[in-house]
PDB file of N, CA and C in Angstrom:
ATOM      1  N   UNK A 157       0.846  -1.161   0.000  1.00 74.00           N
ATOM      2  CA  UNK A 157       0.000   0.000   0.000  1.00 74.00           C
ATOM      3  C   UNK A 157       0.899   1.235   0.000  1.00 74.00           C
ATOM      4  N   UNK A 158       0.766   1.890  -1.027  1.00 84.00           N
ATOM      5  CA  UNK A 158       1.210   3.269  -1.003  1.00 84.00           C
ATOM      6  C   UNK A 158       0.868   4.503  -0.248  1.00 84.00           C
ATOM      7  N   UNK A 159       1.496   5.547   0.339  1.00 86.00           N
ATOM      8  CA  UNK A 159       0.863   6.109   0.824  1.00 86.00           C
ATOM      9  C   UNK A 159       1.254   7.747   0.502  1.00 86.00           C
ATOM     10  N   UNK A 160      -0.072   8.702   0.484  1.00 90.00           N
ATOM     11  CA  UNK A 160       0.968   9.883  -0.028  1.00 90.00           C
ATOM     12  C   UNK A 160       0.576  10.857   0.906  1.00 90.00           C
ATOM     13  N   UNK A 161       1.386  11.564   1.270  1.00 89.00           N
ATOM     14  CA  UNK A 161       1.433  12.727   2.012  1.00 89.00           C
ATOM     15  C   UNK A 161       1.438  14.246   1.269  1.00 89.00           C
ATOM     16  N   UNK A 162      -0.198  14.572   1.887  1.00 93.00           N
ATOM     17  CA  UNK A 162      -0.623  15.606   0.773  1.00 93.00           C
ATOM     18  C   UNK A 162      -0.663  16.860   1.925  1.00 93.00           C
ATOM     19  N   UNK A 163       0.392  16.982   2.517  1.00 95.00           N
ATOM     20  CA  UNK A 163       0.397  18.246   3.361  1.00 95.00           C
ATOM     21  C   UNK A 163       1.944  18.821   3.460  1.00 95.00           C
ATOM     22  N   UNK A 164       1.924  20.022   2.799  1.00 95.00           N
ATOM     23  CA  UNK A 164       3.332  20.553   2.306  1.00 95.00           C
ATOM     24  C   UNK A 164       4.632  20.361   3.788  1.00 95.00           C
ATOM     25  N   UNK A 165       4.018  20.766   4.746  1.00 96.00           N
ATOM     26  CA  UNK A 165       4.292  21.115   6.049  1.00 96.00           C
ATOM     27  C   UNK A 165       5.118  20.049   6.400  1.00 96.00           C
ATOM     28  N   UNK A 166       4.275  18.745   6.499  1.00 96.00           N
ATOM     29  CA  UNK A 166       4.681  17.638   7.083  1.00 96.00           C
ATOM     30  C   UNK A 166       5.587  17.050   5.982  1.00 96.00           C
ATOM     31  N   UNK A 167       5.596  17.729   5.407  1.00 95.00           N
ATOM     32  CA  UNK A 167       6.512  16.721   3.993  1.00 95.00           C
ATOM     33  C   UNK A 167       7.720  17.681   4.589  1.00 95.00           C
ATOM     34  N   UNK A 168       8.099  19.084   4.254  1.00 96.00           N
ATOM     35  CA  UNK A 168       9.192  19.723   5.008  1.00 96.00           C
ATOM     36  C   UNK A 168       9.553  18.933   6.026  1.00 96.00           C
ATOM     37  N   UNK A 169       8.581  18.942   7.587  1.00 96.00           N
ATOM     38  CA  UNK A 169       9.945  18.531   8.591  1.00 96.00           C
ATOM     39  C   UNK A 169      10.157  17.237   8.327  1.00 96.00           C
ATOM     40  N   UNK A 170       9.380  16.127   7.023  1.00 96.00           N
ATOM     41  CA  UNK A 170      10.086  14.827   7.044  1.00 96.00           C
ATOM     42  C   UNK A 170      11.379  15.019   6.466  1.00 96.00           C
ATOM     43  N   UNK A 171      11.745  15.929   5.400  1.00 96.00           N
ATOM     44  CA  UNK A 171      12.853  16.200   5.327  1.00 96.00           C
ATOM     45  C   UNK A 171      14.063  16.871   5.754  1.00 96.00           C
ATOM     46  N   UNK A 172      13.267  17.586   6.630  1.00 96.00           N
ATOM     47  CA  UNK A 172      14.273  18.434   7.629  1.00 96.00           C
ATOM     48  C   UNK A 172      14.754  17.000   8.693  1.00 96.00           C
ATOM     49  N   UNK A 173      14.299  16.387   9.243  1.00 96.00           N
ATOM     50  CA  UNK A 173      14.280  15.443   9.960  1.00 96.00           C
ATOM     51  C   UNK A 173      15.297  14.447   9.249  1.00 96.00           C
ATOM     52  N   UNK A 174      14.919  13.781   8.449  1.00 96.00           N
ATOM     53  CA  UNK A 174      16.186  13.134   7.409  1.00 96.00           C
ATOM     54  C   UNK A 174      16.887  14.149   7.307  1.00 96.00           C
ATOM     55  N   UNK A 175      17.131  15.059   6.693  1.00 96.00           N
ATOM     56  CA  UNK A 175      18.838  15.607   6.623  1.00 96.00           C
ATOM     57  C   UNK A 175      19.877  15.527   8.288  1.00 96.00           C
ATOM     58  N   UNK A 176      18.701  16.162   8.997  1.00 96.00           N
ATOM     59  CA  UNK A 176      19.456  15.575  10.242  1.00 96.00           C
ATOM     60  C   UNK A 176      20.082  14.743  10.951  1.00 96.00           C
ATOM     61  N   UNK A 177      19.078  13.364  10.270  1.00 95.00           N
ATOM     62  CA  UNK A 177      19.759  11.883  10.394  1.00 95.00           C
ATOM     63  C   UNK A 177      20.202  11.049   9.506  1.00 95.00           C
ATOM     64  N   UNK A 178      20.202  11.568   8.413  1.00 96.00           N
ATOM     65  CA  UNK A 178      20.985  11.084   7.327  1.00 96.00           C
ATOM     66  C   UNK A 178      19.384   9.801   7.212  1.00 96.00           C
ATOM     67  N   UNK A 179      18.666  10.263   6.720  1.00 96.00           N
ATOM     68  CA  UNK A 179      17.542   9.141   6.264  1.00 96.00           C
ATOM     69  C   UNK A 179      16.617  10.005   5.677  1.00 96.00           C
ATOM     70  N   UNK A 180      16.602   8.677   4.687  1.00 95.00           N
ATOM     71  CA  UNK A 180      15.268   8.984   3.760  1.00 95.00           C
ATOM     72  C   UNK A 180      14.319   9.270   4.007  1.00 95.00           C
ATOM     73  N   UNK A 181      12.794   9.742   3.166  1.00 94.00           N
ATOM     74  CA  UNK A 181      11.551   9.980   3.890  1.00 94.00           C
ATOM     75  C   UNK A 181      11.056   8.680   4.608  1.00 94.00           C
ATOM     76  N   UNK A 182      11.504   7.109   3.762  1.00 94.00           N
ATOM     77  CA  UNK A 182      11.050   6.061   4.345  1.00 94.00           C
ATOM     78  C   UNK A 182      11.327   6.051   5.878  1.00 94.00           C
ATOM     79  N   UNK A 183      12.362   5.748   5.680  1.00 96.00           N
ATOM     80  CA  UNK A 183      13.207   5.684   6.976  1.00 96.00           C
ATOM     81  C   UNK A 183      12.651   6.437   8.126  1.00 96.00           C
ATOM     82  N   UNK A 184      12.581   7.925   7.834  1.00 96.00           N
ATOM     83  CA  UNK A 184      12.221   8.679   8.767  1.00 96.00           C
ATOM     84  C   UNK A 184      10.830   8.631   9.352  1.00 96.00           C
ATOM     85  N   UNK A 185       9.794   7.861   8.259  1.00 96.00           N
ATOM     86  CA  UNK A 185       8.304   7.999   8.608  1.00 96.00           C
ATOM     87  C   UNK A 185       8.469   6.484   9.615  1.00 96.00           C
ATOM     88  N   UNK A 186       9.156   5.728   8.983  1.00 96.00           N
ATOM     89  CA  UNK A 186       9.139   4.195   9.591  1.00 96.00           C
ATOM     90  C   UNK A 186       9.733   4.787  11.443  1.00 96.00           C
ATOM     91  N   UNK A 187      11.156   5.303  11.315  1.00 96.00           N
ATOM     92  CA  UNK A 187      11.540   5.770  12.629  1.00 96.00           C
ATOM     93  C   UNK A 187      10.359   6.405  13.922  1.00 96.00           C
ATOM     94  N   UNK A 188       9.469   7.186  13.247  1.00 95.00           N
ATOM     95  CA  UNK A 188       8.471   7.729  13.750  1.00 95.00           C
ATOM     96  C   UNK A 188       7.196   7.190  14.330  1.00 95.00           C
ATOM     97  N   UNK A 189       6.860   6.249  13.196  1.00 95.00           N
ATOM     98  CA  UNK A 189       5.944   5.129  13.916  1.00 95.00           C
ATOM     99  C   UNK A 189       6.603   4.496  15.091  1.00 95.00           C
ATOM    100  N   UNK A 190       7.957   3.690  15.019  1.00 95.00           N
ATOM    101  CA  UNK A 190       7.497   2.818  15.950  1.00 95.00           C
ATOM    102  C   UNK A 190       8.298   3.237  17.084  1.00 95.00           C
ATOM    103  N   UNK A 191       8.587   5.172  16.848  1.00 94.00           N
ATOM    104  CA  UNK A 191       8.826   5.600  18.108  1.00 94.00           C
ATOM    105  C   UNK A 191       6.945   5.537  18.821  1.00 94.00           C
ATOM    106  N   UNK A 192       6.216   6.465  18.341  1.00 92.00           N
ATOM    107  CA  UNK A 192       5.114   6.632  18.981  1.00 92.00           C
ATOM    108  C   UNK A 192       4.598   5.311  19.119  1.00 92.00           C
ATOM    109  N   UNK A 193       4.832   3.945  18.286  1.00 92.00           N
ATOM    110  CA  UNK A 193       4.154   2.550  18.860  1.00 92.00           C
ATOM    111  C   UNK A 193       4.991   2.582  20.069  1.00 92.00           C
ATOM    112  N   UNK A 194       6.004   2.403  20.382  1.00 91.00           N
ATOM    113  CA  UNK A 194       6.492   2.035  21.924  1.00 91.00           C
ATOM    114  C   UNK A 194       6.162   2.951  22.592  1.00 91.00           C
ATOM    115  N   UNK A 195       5.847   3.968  22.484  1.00 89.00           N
ATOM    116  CA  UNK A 195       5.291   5.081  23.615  1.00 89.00           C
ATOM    117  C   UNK A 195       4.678   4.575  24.513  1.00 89.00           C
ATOM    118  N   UNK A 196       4.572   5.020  26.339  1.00 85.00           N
ATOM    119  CA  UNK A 196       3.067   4.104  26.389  1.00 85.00           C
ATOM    120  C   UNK A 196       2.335   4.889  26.668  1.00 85.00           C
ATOM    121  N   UNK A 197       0.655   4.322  26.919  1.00 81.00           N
ATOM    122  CA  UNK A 197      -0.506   4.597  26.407  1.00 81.00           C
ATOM    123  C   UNK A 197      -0.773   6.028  27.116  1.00 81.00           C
ATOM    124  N   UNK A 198      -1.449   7.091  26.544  1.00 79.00           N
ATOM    125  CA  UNK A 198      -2.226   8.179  27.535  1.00 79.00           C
ATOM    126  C   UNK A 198      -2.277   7.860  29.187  1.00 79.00           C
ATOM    127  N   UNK A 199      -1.896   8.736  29.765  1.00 84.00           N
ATOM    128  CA  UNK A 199      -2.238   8.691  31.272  1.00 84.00           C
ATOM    129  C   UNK A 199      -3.449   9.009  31.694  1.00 84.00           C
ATOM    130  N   UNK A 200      -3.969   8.315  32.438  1.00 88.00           N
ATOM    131  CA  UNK A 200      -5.580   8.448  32.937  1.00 88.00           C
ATOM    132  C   UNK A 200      -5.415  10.074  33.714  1.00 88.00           C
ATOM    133  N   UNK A 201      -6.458  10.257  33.484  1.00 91.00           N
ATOM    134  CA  UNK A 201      -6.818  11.973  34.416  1.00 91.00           C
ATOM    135  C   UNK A 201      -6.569  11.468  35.363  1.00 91.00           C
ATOM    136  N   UNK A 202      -6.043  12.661  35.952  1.00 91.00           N
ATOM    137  CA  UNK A 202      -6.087  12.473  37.746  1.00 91.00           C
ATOM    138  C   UNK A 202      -7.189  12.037  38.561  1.00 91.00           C
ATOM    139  N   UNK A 203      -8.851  12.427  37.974  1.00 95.00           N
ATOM    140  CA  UNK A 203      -9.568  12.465  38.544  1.00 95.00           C
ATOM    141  C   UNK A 203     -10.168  10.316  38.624  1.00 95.00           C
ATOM    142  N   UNK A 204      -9.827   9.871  37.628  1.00 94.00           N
ATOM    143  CA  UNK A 204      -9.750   8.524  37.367  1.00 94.00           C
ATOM    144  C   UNK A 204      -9.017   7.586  37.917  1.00 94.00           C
ATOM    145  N   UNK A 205      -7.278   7.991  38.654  1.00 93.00           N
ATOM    146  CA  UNK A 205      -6.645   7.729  39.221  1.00 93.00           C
ATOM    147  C   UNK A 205      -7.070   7.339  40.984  1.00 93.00           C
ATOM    148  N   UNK A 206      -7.452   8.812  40.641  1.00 95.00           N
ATOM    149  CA  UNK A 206      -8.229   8.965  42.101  1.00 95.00           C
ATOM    150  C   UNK A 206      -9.401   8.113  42.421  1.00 95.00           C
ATOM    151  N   UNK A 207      -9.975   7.949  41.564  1.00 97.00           N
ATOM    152  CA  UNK A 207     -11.370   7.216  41.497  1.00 97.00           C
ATOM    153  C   UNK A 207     -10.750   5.520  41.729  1.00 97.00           C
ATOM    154  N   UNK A 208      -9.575   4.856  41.072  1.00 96.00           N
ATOM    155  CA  UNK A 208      -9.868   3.777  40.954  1.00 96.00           C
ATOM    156  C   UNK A 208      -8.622   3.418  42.709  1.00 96.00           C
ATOM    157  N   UNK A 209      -7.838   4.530  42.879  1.00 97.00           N
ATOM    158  CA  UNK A 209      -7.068   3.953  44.356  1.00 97.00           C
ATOM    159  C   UNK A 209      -8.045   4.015  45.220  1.00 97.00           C
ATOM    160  N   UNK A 210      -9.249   4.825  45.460  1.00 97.00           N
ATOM    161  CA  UNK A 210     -10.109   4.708  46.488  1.00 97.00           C
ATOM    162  C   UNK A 210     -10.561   3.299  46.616  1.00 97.00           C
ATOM    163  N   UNK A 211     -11.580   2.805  44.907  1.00 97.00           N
ATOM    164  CA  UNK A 211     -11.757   1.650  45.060  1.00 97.00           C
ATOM    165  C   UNK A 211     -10.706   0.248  45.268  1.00 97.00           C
ATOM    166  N   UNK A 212      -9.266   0.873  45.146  1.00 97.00           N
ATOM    167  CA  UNK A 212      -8.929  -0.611  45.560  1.00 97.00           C
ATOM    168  C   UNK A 212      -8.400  -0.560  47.374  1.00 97.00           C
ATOM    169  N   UNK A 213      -8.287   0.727  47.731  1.00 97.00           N
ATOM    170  CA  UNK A 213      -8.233   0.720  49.154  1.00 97.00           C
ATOM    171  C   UNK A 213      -9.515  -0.045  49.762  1.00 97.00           C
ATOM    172  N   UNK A 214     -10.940   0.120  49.273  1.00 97.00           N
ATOM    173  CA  UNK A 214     -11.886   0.076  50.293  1.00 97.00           C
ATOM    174  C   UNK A 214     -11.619  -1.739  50.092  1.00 97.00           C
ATOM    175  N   UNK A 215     -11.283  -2.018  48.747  1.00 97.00           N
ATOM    176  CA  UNK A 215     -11.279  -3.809  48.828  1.00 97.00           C
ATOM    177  C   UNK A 215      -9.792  -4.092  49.766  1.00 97.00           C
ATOM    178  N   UNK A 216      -8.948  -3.215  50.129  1.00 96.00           N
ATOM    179  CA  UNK A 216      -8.159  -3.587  50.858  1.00 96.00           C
ATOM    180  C   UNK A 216      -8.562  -3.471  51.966  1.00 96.00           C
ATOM    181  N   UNK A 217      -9.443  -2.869  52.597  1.00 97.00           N
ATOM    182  CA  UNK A 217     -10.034  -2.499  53.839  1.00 97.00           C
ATOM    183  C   UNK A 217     -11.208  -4.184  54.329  1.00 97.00           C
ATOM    184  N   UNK A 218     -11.795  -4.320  53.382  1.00 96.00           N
ATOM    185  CA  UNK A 218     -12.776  -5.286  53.467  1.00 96.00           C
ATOM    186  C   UNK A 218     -11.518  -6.308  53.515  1.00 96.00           C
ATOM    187  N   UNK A 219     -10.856  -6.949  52.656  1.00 95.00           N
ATOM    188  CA  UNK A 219      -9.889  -8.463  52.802  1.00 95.00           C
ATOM    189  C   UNK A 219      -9.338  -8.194  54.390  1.00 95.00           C
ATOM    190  N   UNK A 220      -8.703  -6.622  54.443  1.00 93.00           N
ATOM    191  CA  UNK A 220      -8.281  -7.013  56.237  1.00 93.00           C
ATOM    192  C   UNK A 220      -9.266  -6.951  57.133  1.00 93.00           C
ATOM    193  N   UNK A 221     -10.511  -6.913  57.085  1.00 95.00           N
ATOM    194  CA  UNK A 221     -11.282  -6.678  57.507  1.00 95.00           C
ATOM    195  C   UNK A 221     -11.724  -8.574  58.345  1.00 95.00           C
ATOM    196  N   UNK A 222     -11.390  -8.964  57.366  1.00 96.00           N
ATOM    197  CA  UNK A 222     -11.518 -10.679  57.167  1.00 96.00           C
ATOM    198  C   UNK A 222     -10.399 -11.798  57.872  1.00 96.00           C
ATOM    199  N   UNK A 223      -9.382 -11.266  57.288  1.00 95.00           N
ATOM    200  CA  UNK A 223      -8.077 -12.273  57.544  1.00 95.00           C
ATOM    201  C   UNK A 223      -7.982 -12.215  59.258  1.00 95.00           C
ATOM    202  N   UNK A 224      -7.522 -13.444  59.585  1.00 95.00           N
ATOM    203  CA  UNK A 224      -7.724 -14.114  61.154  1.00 95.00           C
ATOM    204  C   UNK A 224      -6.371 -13.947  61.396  1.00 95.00           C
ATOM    205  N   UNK A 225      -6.061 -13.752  62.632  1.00 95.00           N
ATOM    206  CA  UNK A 225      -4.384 -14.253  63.170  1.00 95.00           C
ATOM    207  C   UNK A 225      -3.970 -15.333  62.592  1.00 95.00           C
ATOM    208  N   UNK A 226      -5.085 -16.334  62.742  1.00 96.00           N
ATOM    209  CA  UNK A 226      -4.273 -17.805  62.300  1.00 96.00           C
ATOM    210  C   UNK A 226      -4.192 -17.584  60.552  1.00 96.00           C
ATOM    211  N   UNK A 227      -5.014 -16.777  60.118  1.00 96.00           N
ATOM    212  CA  UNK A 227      -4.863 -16.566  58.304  1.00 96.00           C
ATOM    213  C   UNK A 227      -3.454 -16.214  58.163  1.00 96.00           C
ATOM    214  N   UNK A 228      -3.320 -15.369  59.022  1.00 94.00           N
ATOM    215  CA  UNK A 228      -1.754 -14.294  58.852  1.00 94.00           C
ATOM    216  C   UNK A 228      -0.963 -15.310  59.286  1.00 94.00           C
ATOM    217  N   UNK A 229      -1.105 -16.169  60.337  1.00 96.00           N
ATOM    218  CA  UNK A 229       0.131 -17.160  60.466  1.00 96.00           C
ATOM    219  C   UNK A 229       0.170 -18.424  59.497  1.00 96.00           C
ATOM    220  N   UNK A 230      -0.452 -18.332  59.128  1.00 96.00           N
ATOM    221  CA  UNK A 230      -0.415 -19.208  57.716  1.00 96.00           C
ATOM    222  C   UNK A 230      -0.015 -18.807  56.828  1.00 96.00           C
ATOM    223  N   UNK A 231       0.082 -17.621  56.522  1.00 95.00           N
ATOM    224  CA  UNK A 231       0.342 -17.220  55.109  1.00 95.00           C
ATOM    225  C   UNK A 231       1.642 -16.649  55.590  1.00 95.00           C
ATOM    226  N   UNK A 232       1.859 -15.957  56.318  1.00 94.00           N
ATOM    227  CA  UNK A 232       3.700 -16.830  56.714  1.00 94.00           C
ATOM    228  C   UNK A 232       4.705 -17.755  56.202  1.00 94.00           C
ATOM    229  N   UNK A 233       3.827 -18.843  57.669  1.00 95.00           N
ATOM    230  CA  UNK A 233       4.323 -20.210  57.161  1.00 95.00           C
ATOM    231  C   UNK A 233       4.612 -20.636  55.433  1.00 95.00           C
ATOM    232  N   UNK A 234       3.852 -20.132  54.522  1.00 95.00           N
ATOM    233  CA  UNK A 234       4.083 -20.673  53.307  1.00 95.00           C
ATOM    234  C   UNK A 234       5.084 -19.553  52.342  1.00 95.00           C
ATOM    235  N   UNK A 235       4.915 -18.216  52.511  1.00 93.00           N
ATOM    236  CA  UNK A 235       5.848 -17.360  52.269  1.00 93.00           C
ATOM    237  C   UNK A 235       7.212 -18.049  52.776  1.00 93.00           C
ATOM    238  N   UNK A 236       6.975 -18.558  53.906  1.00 93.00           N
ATOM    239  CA  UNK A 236       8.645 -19.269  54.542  1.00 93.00           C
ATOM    240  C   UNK A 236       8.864 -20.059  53.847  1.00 93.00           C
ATOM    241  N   UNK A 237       8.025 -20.929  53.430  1.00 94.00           N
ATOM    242  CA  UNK A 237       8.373 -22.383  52.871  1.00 94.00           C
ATOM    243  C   UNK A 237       9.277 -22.154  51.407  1.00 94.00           C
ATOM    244  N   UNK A 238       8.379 -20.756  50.381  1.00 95.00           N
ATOM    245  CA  UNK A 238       8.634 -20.344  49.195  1.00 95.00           C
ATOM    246  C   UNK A 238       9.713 -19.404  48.918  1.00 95.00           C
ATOM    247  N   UNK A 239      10.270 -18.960  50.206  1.00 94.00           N
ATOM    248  CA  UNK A 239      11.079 -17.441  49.395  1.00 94.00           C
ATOM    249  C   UNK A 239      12.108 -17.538  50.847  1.00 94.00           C
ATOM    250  N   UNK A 240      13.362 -16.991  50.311  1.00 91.00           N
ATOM    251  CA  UNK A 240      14.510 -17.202  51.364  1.00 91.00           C
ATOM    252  C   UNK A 240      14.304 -15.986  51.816  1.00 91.00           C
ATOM    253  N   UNK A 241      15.441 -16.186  52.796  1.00 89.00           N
ATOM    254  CA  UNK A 241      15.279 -14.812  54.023  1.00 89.00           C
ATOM    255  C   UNK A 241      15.392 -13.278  53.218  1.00 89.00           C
ATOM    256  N   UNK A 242      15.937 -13.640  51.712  1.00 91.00           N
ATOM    257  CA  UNK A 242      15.969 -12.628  50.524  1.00 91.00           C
ATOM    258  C   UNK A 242      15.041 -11.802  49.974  1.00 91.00           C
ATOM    259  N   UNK A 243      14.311 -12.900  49.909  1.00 89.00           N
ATOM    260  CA  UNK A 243      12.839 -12.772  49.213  1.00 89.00           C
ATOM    261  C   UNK A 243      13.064 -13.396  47.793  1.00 89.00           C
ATOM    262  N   UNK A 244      14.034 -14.184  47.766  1.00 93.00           N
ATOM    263  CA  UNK A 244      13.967 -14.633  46.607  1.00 93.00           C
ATOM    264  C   UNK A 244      12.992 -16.281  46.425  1.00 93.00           C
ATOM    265  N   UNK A 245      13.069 -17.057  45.303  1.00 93.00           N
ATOM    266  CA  UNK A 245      12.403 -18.150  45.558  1.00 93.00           C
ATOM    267  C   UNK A 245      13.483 -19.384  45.856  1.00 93.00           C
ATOM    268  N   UNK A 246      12.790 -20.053  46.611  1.00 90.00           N
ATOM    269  CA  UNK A 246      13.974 -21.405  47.414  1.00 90.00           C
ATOM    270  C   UNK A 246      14.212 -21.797  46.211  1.00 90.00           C
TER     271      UNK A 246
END
């Protein structure tokens, strides 16, 4: 698939951009994609952020709300069994 770039502008800084790096328009459009593909994604608003730590506090509130002494000494015991004094795995 061919593709053409019908905007004077963007055709300039593809070439301003190649002279800089010694690359073609290919090169330079290819460079560009899979800078912005590895980008990562948009950051959630603050206000969304906010919204979703509340909800995982209150489920952290409810699980301790639950767990027994003997839960907690159990789940110990098997953390001991699995991971050295490091924290790595036996």
């Amino acid at each position: 698939m061919a593709i053409t770039v019908r905007n004077k502008a963007l055709e300039e800084r593809i070439k301003r951009i190649g002279r800089r790096r010694g690359l073609g328009p290919t090169a330079v459009i290819t460079w560009a994609v899979e800078t912005a593909d590895n980008m990562p994604a948009d950051t959630l608003p603050p206000e969304e952020v906010d919204r979703r730590l509340k909800a995982l506090d209150e489920i952290t509130q409810r699980i301790r709300a639950t767990i027994t002494d003997a839960d907690r000494t159990a789940m110990k015991a098997i953390e001991d069994d699995m991971y050295d004094e490091f924290g790595l795995p036996k």
